Amino acid sequence: AISGDARNLRAGSYLFRTDEGVLAVLGKLVDGAAREAIVTIPEGATSYDIDDILAAQGIVEPGAFIAYVRAQSHPLEGRLFPDTYRFFLQATTTEVLAKFQENFNQKIQDLLPKDEKEARRILILASLIEKEVPALREGRIVAGVFEKRLKAKMPLQVDATLCYAKLREASDHDLPFAPCTEVRKEDKAIDSAYNTYRYAGLPPGPITSPSRWAVEAALDTEPSAYWFYITDPKTRKTIFAATLEEQNKNIARYLR
C-alpha cells in the first residue's frame, strides 16, 4: 500500500481525470464524501438556473458552468437532465458536465429519434411543454396544439420563450435578471429568435432541460379541436379553447 489511508476508503461515485496520479486518486477516495455536495436540479431549470444552484453549493464558481456550456460546439440546453446529483466541491466544469451528459444518455436518449435534427426538434417541443403545463395528459394536448400551429405557420405564442429570451439577453450583457413572473406587452416585441410571438416556428433551441414525461408528451401528441390555451393562475389548470372568441372569453374570465 502507498499509505495507511487505504483502509479508510469511502464508498461513492467518483470521476477521475486521466492525468491524475495515484496519490490524487487515493485522496479523493479517502475524503471524497466530506468534500461532496448533493444537489437537486428541478424540472424546468435552465442552464442559468443550474449555474446558480451549483455555485451556491460551492461546486463551481459563479458563472463558470454557464460559460462552459455556452462555449461548447454542440448546444447543451435541453440535455442537462433534471435530477439529484452528487458532485465534488470545487469540481471542474468538465467533470460536472460529464455527469449531466451520462445521466441524460441513461434517462432520455433512448426516447429520442435517431435522426439528430428530429431529436433536437423533440427536445425543443418538450422544453416548451415542460414550462407550460404540469403533467403528461395536458402536455400531450398542448403538444398537439403546437404541432397544429406549426403546420399552419401560426406563431406558437409561448410566454416562457419570452422569459428565456430576456434571460439570455441579460446574461449576454452581464445585467441583473429578476425572476420572470409576468409577461408584459412590450416583451412580445423583443427582437429575439426565441420570441414565439414575433416569429413563427420553433425557437432555435430548447429553453430548459425537459423531464422524461415532457419528452414523452412531445413524442405522443393528442389530437384535439383546440388551437389556444391559458393557465389559470389560481389553480394552475390548463384551460383550452377551440376558437379565438372562446380564448378571449377565457382570458377575460381567468386572467383579468
mmCIF file of C-alpha atoms in Angstrom:
data_model
loop_
_atom_site.group_PDB
_atom_site.id
_atom_site.type_symbol
_atom_site.label_atom_id
_atom_site.label_comp_id
_atom_site.label_asym_id
_atom_site.label_seq_id
_atom_site.Cartn_x
_atom_site.Cartn_y
_atom_site.Cartn_z
ATOM 1 C CA ALA A 1 0.000 0.000 0.000
ATOM 2 C CA ILE A 2 1.175 3.525 -0.695
ATOM 3 C CA SER A 3 -0.169 4.897 2.585
ATOM 4 C CA GLY A 4 -2.178 3.870 5.610
ATOM 5 C CA ASP A 5 -5.186 5.690 4.189
ATOM 6 C CA ALA A 6 -6.119 2.710 2.042
ATOM 7 C CA ARG A 7 -8.244 1.259 4.843
ATOM 8 C CA ASN A 8 -10.294 4.457 5.079
ATOM 9 C CA LEU A 9 -11.720 4.475 1.568
ATOM 10 C CA ARG A 10 -15.248 5.919 1.345
ATOM 11 C CA ALA A 11 -17.982 4.428 -0.804
ATOM 12 C CA GLY A 12 -19.419 6.618 -3.523
ATOM 13 C CA SER A 13 -19.388 7.503 -7.214
ATOM 14 C CA TYR A 14 -16.157 9.100 -8.411
ATOM 15 C CA LEU A 15 -14.969 10.704 -11.636
ATOM 16 C CA PHE A 16 -11.214 10.821 -12.275
ATOM 17 C CA ARG A 17 -9.218 12.668 -14.917
ATOM 18 C CA THR A 18 -6.828 10.591 -16.991
ATOM 19 C CA ASP A 19 -3.876 12.751 -15.869
ATOM 20 C CA GLU A 20 -4.469 12.282 -12.128
ATOM 21 C CA GLY A 21 -1.771 10.479 -10.185
ATOM 22 C CA VAL A 22 -2.256 7.616 -7.761
ATOM 23 C CA LEU A 23 -1.993 9.816 -4.675
ATOM 24 C CA ALA A 24 -4.597 12.265 -6.029
ATOM 25 C CA VAL A 25 -6.963 9.392 -6.749
ATOM 26 C CA LEU A 26 -6.416 7.958 -3.275
ATOM 27 C CA GLY A 27 -7.043 11.361 -1.720
ATOM 28 C CA LYS A 28 -10.416 11.590 -3.413
ATOM 29 C CA LEU A 29 -11.355 8.085 -2.294
ATOM 30 C CA VAL A 30 -10.406 8.837 1.323
ATOM 31 C CA ASP A 31 -12.028 12.218 1.893
ATOM 32 C CA GLY A 32 -14.443 12.308 -1.062
ATOM 33 C CA ALA A 33 -17.637 12.053 0.969
ATOM 34 C CA ALA A 34 -16.611 15.017 3.117
ATOM 35 C CA ARG A 35 -15.915 17.089 0.023
ATOM 36 C CA GLU A 36 -19.141 16.292 -1.811
ATOM 37 C CA ALA A 37 -22.428 18.120 -2.132
ATOM 38 C CA ILE A 38 -25.800 16.685 -3.130
ATOM 39 C CA VAL A 39 -27.875 18.976 -5.323
ATOM 40 C CA THR A 40 -31.290 18.627 -6.900
ATOM 41 C CA ILE A 41 -31.877 20.184 -10.295
ATOM 42 C CA PRO A 42 -35.650 20.811 -10.526
ATOM 43 C CA GLU A 43 -37.726 20.113 -13.604
ATOM 44 C CA GLY A 44 -37.870 23.215 -15.762
ATOM 45 C CA ALA A 45 -34.447 24.542 -14.708
ATOM 46 C CA THR A 46 -32.435 26.335 -17.369
ATOM 47 C CA SER A 47 -28.661 26.159 -17.722
ATOM 48 C CA TYR A 48 -28.579 29.562 -15.999
ATOM 49 C CA ASP A 49 -30.567 28.192 -13.047
ATOM 50 C CA ILE A 50 -28.203 25.232 -12.851
ATOM 51 C CA ASP A 51 -25.197 27.571 -12.749
ATOM 52 C CA ASP A 52 -26.770 29.365 -9.756
ATOM 53 C CA ILE A 53 -27.533 26.071 -7.973
ATOM 54 C CA LEU A 54 -24.038 24.676 -8.467
ATOM 55 C CA ALA A 55 -22.347 27.926 -7.420
ATOM 56 C CA ALA A 56 -24.498 28.213 -4.278
ATOM 57 C CA GLN A 57 -23.246 24.792 -3.164
ATOM 58 C CA GLY A 58 -19.597 25.595 -3.825
ATOM 59 C CA ILE A 59 -19.305 23.116 -6.670
ATOM 60 C CA VAL A 60 -18.207 25.675 -9.293
ATOM 61 C CA GLU A 61 -17.503 29.404 -9.315
ATOM 62 C CA PRO A 62 -20.481 31.640 -10.222
ATOM 63 C CA GLY A 63 -20.785 31.910 -13.997
ATOM 64 C CA ALA A 64 -18.276 29.138 -14.706
ATOM 65 C CA PHE A 65 -20.780 26.473 -15.655
ATOM 66 C CA ILE A 66 -22.895 28.636 -17.955
ATOM 67 C CA ALA A 67 -19.755 29.971 -19.668
ATOM 68 C CA TYR A 68 -18.536 26.413 -20.254
ATOM 69 C CA VAL A 69 -21.932 25.240 -21.531
ATOM 70 C CA ARG A 70 -22.243 28.125 -23.980
ATOM 71 C CA ALA A 71 -18.696 27.576 -25.250
ATOM 72 C CA GLN A 72 -19.396 24.030 -26.406
ATOM 73 C CA SER A 73 -19.712 23.360 -30.136
ATOM 74 C CA HIS A 74 -22.941 21.383 -29.608
ATOM 75 C CA PRO A 75 -25.829 23.164 -27.814
ATOM 76 C CA LEU A 76 -26.405 21.669 -24.358
ATOM 77 C CA GLU A 77 -29.554 23.448 -23.187
ATOM 78 C CA GLY A 78 -32.162 20.703 -23.068
ATOM 79 C CA ARG A 79 -29.602 17.999 -22.257
ATOM 80 C CA LEU A 80 -28.940 18.819 -18.597
ATOM 81 C CA PHE A 81 -31.381 16.317 -17.148
ATOM 82 C CA PRO A 82 -33.267 17.450 -14.003
ATOM 83 C CA ASP A 83 -32.379 15.035 -11.220
ATOM 84 C CA THR A 84 -30.460 14.708 -7.937
ATOM 85 C CA TYR A 85 -26.681 14.669 -8.316
ATOM 86 C CA ARG A 86 -23.633 14.219 -6.119
ATOM 87 C CA PHE A 87 -20.663 16.426 -7.022
ATOM 88 C CA PHE A 88 -17.261 17.138 -5.527
ATOM 89 C CA LEU A 89 -16.866 20.639 -4.128
ATOM 90 C CA GLN A 90 -14.772 22.789 -6.468
ATOM 91 C CA ALA A 91 -15.188 20.263 -9.261
ATOM 92 C CA THR A 92 -14.127 21.159 -12.774
ATOM 93 C CA THR A 93 -16.818 22.160 -15.241
ATOM 94 C CA THR A 94 -15.734 19.212 -17.378
ATOM 95 C CA GLU A 95 -16.448 16.791 -14.525
ATOM 96 C CA VAL A 96 -19.826 18.373 -13.793
ATOM 97 C CA LEU A 97 -20.925 18.320 -17.411
ATOM 98 C CA ALA A 98 -19.819 14.690 -17.796
ATOM 99 C CA LYS A 99 -22.272 13.663 -15.056
ATOM 100 C CA PHE A 100 -25.108 15.568 -16.694
ATOM 101 C CA GLN A 101 -24.387 14.004 -20.054
ATOM 102 C CA GLU A 102 -24.133 10.485 -18.628
ATOM 103 C CA ASN A 103 -27.473 10.867 -16.858
ATOM 104 C CA PHE A 104 -29.158 12.315 -19.956
ATOM 105 C CA ASN A 105 -27.927 9.378 -22.009
ATOM 106 C CA GLN A 106 -29.355 6.945 -19.444
ATOM 107 C CA LYS A 107 -32.713 8.669 -18.854
ATOM 108 C CA ILE A 108 -33.678 10.408 -22.121
ATOM 109 C CA GLN A 109 -31.536 9.405 -25.086
ATOM 110 C CA ASP A 110 -33.416 6.136 -25.646
ATOM 111 C CA LEU A 111 -36.670 8.075 -26.197
ATOM 112 C CA LEU A 112 -35.352 10.361 -28.907
ATOM 113 C CA PRO A 113 -35.426 9.692 -32.652
ATOM 114 C CA LYS A 114 -32.151 8.516 -34.164
ATOM 115 C CA ASP A 115 -32.148 11.431 -36.595
ATOM 116 C CA GLU A 116 -30.260 14.250 -34.863
ATOM 117 C CA LYS A 117 -32.355 17.053 -36.363
ATOM 118 C CA GLU A 118 -35.628 15.406 -35.345
ATOM 119 C CA ALA A 119 -34.266 14.607 -31.881
ATOM 120 C CA ARG A 120 -33.451 18.296 -31.403
ATOM 121 C CA ARG A 121 -36.944 19.286 -32.573
ATOM 122 C CA ILE A 122 -38.490 16.954 -29.998
ATOM 123 C CA LEU A 123 -36.286 18.380 -27.237
ATOM 124 C CA ILE A 124 -37.340 21.915 -28.156
ATOM 125 C CA LEU A 125 -41.036 20.951 -28.106
ATOM 126 C CA ALA A 126 -40.582 19.099 -24.817
ATOM 127 C CA SER A 127 -38.881 22.114 -23.238
ATOM 128 C CA LEU A 128 -41.873 24.298 -24.130
ATOM 129 C CA ILE A 129 -44.289 21.708 -22.740
ATOM 130 C CA GLU A 130 -42.236 21.483 -19.532
ATOM 131 C CA LYS A 131 -42.655 25.208 -18.882
ATOM 132 C CA GLU A 132 -46.317 25.425 -19.924
ATOM 133 C CA VAL A 133 -48.118 22.515 -18.235
ATOM 134 C CA PRO A 134 -47.615 20.318 -15.157
ATOM 135 C CA ALA A 135 -48.356 16.774 -16.342
ATOM 136 C CA LEU A 136 -48.352 14.269 -19.202
ATOM 137 C CA ARG A 137 -52.047 14.362 -20.226
ATOM 138 C CA GLU A 138 -52.177 18.145 -20.558
ATOM 139 C CA GLY A 139 -48.727 18.058 -22.107
ATOM 140 C CA ARG A 140 -49.894 15.743 -24.894
ATOM 141 C CA ILE A 141 -52.817 18.064 -25.707
ATOM 142 C CA VAL A 142 -50.585 21.152 -25.703
ATOM 143 C CA ALA A 143 -48.091 19.303 -27.900
ATOM 144 C CA GLY A 144 -50.948 18.691 -30.338
ATOM 145 C CA VAL A 145 -51.792 22.408 -30.286
ATOM 146 C CA PHE A 146 -48.161 23.261 -31.019
ATOM 147 C CA GLU A 147 -48.000 20.844 -33.941
ATOM 148 C CA LYS A 148 -51.212 22.279 -35.436
ATOM 149 C CA ARG A 149 -49.900 25.821 -35.133
ATOM 150 C CA LEU A 150 -46.555 24.881 -36.664
ATOM 151 C CA LYS A 151 -48.262 23.225 -39.607
ATOM 152 C CA ALA A 152 -50.494 26.280 -40.110
ATOM 153 C CA LYS A 153 -47.460 28.599 -39.763
ATOM 154 C CA MET A 154 -49.079 30.328 -36.798
ATOM 155 C CA PRO A 155 -46.862 31.776 -34.042
ATOM 156 C CA LEU A 156 -46.729 29.476 -31.023
ATOM 157 C CA GLN A 157 -47.063 32.432 -28.597
ATOM 158 C CA VAL A 158 -45.430 30.709 -25.636
ATOM 159 C CA ASP A 159 -44.823 33.137 -22.768
ATOM 160 C CA ALA A 160 -41.935 31.065 -21.406
ATOM 161 C CA THR A 161 -39.897 31.731 -24.547
ATOM 162 C CA LEU A 162 -40.070 35.463 -23.825
ATOM 163 C CA CYS A 163 -38.688 34.858 -20.338
ATOM 164 C CA TYR A 164 -35.864 32.816 -21.801
ATOM 165 C CA ALA A 165 -35.107 35.497 -24.394
ATOM 166 C CA LYS A 166 -34.858 38.109 -21.643
ATOM 167 C CA LEU A 167 -32.651 35.807 -19.569
ATOM 168 C CA ARG A 168 -30.222 35.267 -22.455
ATOM 169 C CA GLU A 169 -30.080 38.993 -23.188
ATOM 170 C CA ALA A 170 -29.353 39.813 -19.549
ATOM 171 C CA SER A 171 -26.613 37.176 -19.437
ATOM 172 C CA ASP A 172 -25.025 38.384 -22.684
ATOM 173 C CA HIS A 173 -24.742 41.912 -21.292
ATOM 174 C CA ASP A 174 -23.922 40.971 -17.670
ATOM 175 C CA LEU A 175 -27.142 42.567 -16.490
ATOM 176 C CA PRO A 176 -29.138 41.523 -13.405
ATOM 177 C CA PHE A 177 -32.176 39.374 -14.138
ATOM 178 C CA ALA A 178 -35.240 39.318 -11.935
ATOM 179 C CA PRO A 179 -37.461 36.212 -11.942
ATOM 180 C CA CYS A 180 -39.845 36.363 -14.888
ATOM 181 C CA THR A 181 -43.207 36.181 -13.141
ATOM 182 C CA GLU A 182 -45.244 38.224 -15.628
ATOM 183 C CA VAL A 183 -45.049 38.825 -19.369
ATOM 184 C CA ARG A 184 -45.630 42.440 -20.328
ATOM 185 C CA LYS A 185 -46.982 43.767 -23.616
ATOM 186 C CA GLU A 186 -43.593 45.227 -24.554
ATOM 187 C CA ASP A 187 -41.941 41.831 -24.024
ATOM 188 C CA LYS A 188 -43.847 40.483 -27.007
ATOM 189 C CA ALA A 189 -41.948 42.896 -29.273
ATOM 190 C CA ILE A 190 -38.474 41.699 -28.202
ATOM 191 C CA ASP A 191 -36.322 41.063 -31.274
ATOM 192 C CA SER A 192 -35.117 37.577 -30.404
ATOM 193 C CA ALA A 193 -35.300 34.302 -32.292
ATOM 194 C CA TYR A 194 -36.748 32.897 -29.050
ATOM 195 C CA ASN A 195 -39.728 35.284 -29.239
ATOM 196 C CA THR A 196 -42.515 32.958 -30.382
ATOM 197 C CA TYR A 197 -44.964 35.862 -30.529
ATOM 198 C CA ARG A 198 -42.876 37.711 -33.105
ATOM 199 C CA TYR A 199 -41.526 34.758 -35.082
ATOM 200 C CA ALA A 200 -43.443 31.698 -36.270
ATOM 201 C CA GLY A 201 -41.940 28.244 -35.905
ATOM 202 C CA LEU A 202 -39.942 26.699 -33.092
ATOM 203 C CA PRO A 203 -37.297 28.698 -31.235
ATOM 204 C CA PRO A 204 -33.712 27.838 -32.231
ATOM 205 C CA GLY A 205 -33.143 25.637 -29.214
ATOM 206 C CA PRO A 206 -34.673 24.251 -26.006
ATOM 207 C CA ILE A 207 -35.490 26.784 -23.296
ATOM 208 C CA THR A 208 -34.923 24.309 -20.461
ATOM 209 C CA SER A 209 -33.974 20.691 -19.885
ATOM 210 C CA PRO A 210 -37.255 18.754 -20.016
ATOM 211 C CA SER A 211 -38.223 15.849 -17.800
ATOM 212 C CA ARG A 212 -38.908 12.425 -19.260
ATOM 213 C CA TRP A 213 -42.704 12.907 -19.205
ATOM 214 C CA ALA A 214 -42.402 16.113 -21.259
ATOM 215 C CA VAL A 215 -40.356 14.300 -23.905
ATOM 216 C CA GLU A 216 -42.968 11.534 -23.950
ATOM 217 C CA ALA A 217 -45.695 14.174 -24.470
ATOM 218 C CA ALA A 218 -43.800 15.698 -27.392
ATOM 219 C CA LEU A 219 -43.474 12.265 -28.982
ATOM 220 C CA ASP A 220 -47.090 11.198 -28.386
ATOM 221 C CA THR A 221 -49.259 14.230 -29.105
ATOM 222 C CA GLU A 222 -53.014 14.092 -28.545
ATOM 223 C CA PRO A 223 -55.133 15.483 -31.416
ATOM 224 C CA SER A 224 -57.930 17.844 -30.392
ATOM 225 C CA ALA A 225 -60.115 20.670 -31.657
ATOM 226 C CA TYR A 226 -58.075 23.158 -29.617
ATOM 227 C CA TRP A 227 -55.913 25.956 -31.016
ATOM 228 C CA PHE A 228 -55.442 28.000 -27.849
ATOM 229 C CA TYR A 229 -54.910 27.589 -24.119
ATOM 230 C CA ILE A 230 -54.145 29.584 -20.989
ATOM 231 C CA THR A 231 -53.174 28.654 -17.455
ATOM 232 C CA ASP A 232 -55.486 29.561 -14.582
ATOM 233 C CA PRO A 233 -53.088 31.367 -12.188
ATOM 234 C CA LYS A 234 -55.070 30.220 -9.143
ATOM 235 C CA THR A 235 -55.432 26.506 -9.847
ATOM 236 C CA ARG A 236 -52.598 26.095 -12.421
ATOM 237 C CA LYS A 237 -55.144 24.188 -14.517
ATOM 238 C CA THR A 238 -54.820 24.458 -18.308
ATOM 239 C CA ILE A 239 -57.902 25.980 -19.961
ATOM 240 C CA PHE A 240 -58.237 25.070 -23.639
ATOM 241 C CA ALA A 241 -60.155 26.834 -26.409
ATOM 242 C CA ALA A 242 -61.077 25.845 -29.954
ATOM 243 C CA THR A 243 -61.696 29.388 -31.263
ATOM 244 C CA LEU A 244 -60.212 32.840 -30.711
ATOM 245 C CA GLU A 245 -63.564 34.039 -29.386
ATOM 246 C CA GLU A 246 -63.552 31.287 -26.788
ATOM 247 C CA GLN A 247 -59.930 32.074 -25.926
ATOM 248 C CA ASN A 248 -60.727 35.731 -25.355
ATOM 249 C CA LYS A 249 -63.587 34.769 -23.051
ATOM 250 C CA ASN A 250 -61.219 32.530 -21.073
ATOM 251 C CA ILE A 251 -58.679 35.341 -20.816
ATOM 252 C CA ALA A 252 -61.356 37.716 -19.530
ATOM 253 C CA ARG A 253 -62.553 35.151 -17.018
ATOM 254 C CA TYR A 254 -59.286 33.802 -15.666
ATOM 255 C CA LEU A 255 -56.616 36.439 -16.299
ATOM 256 C CA ARG A 256 -58.346 39.756 -15.631
#
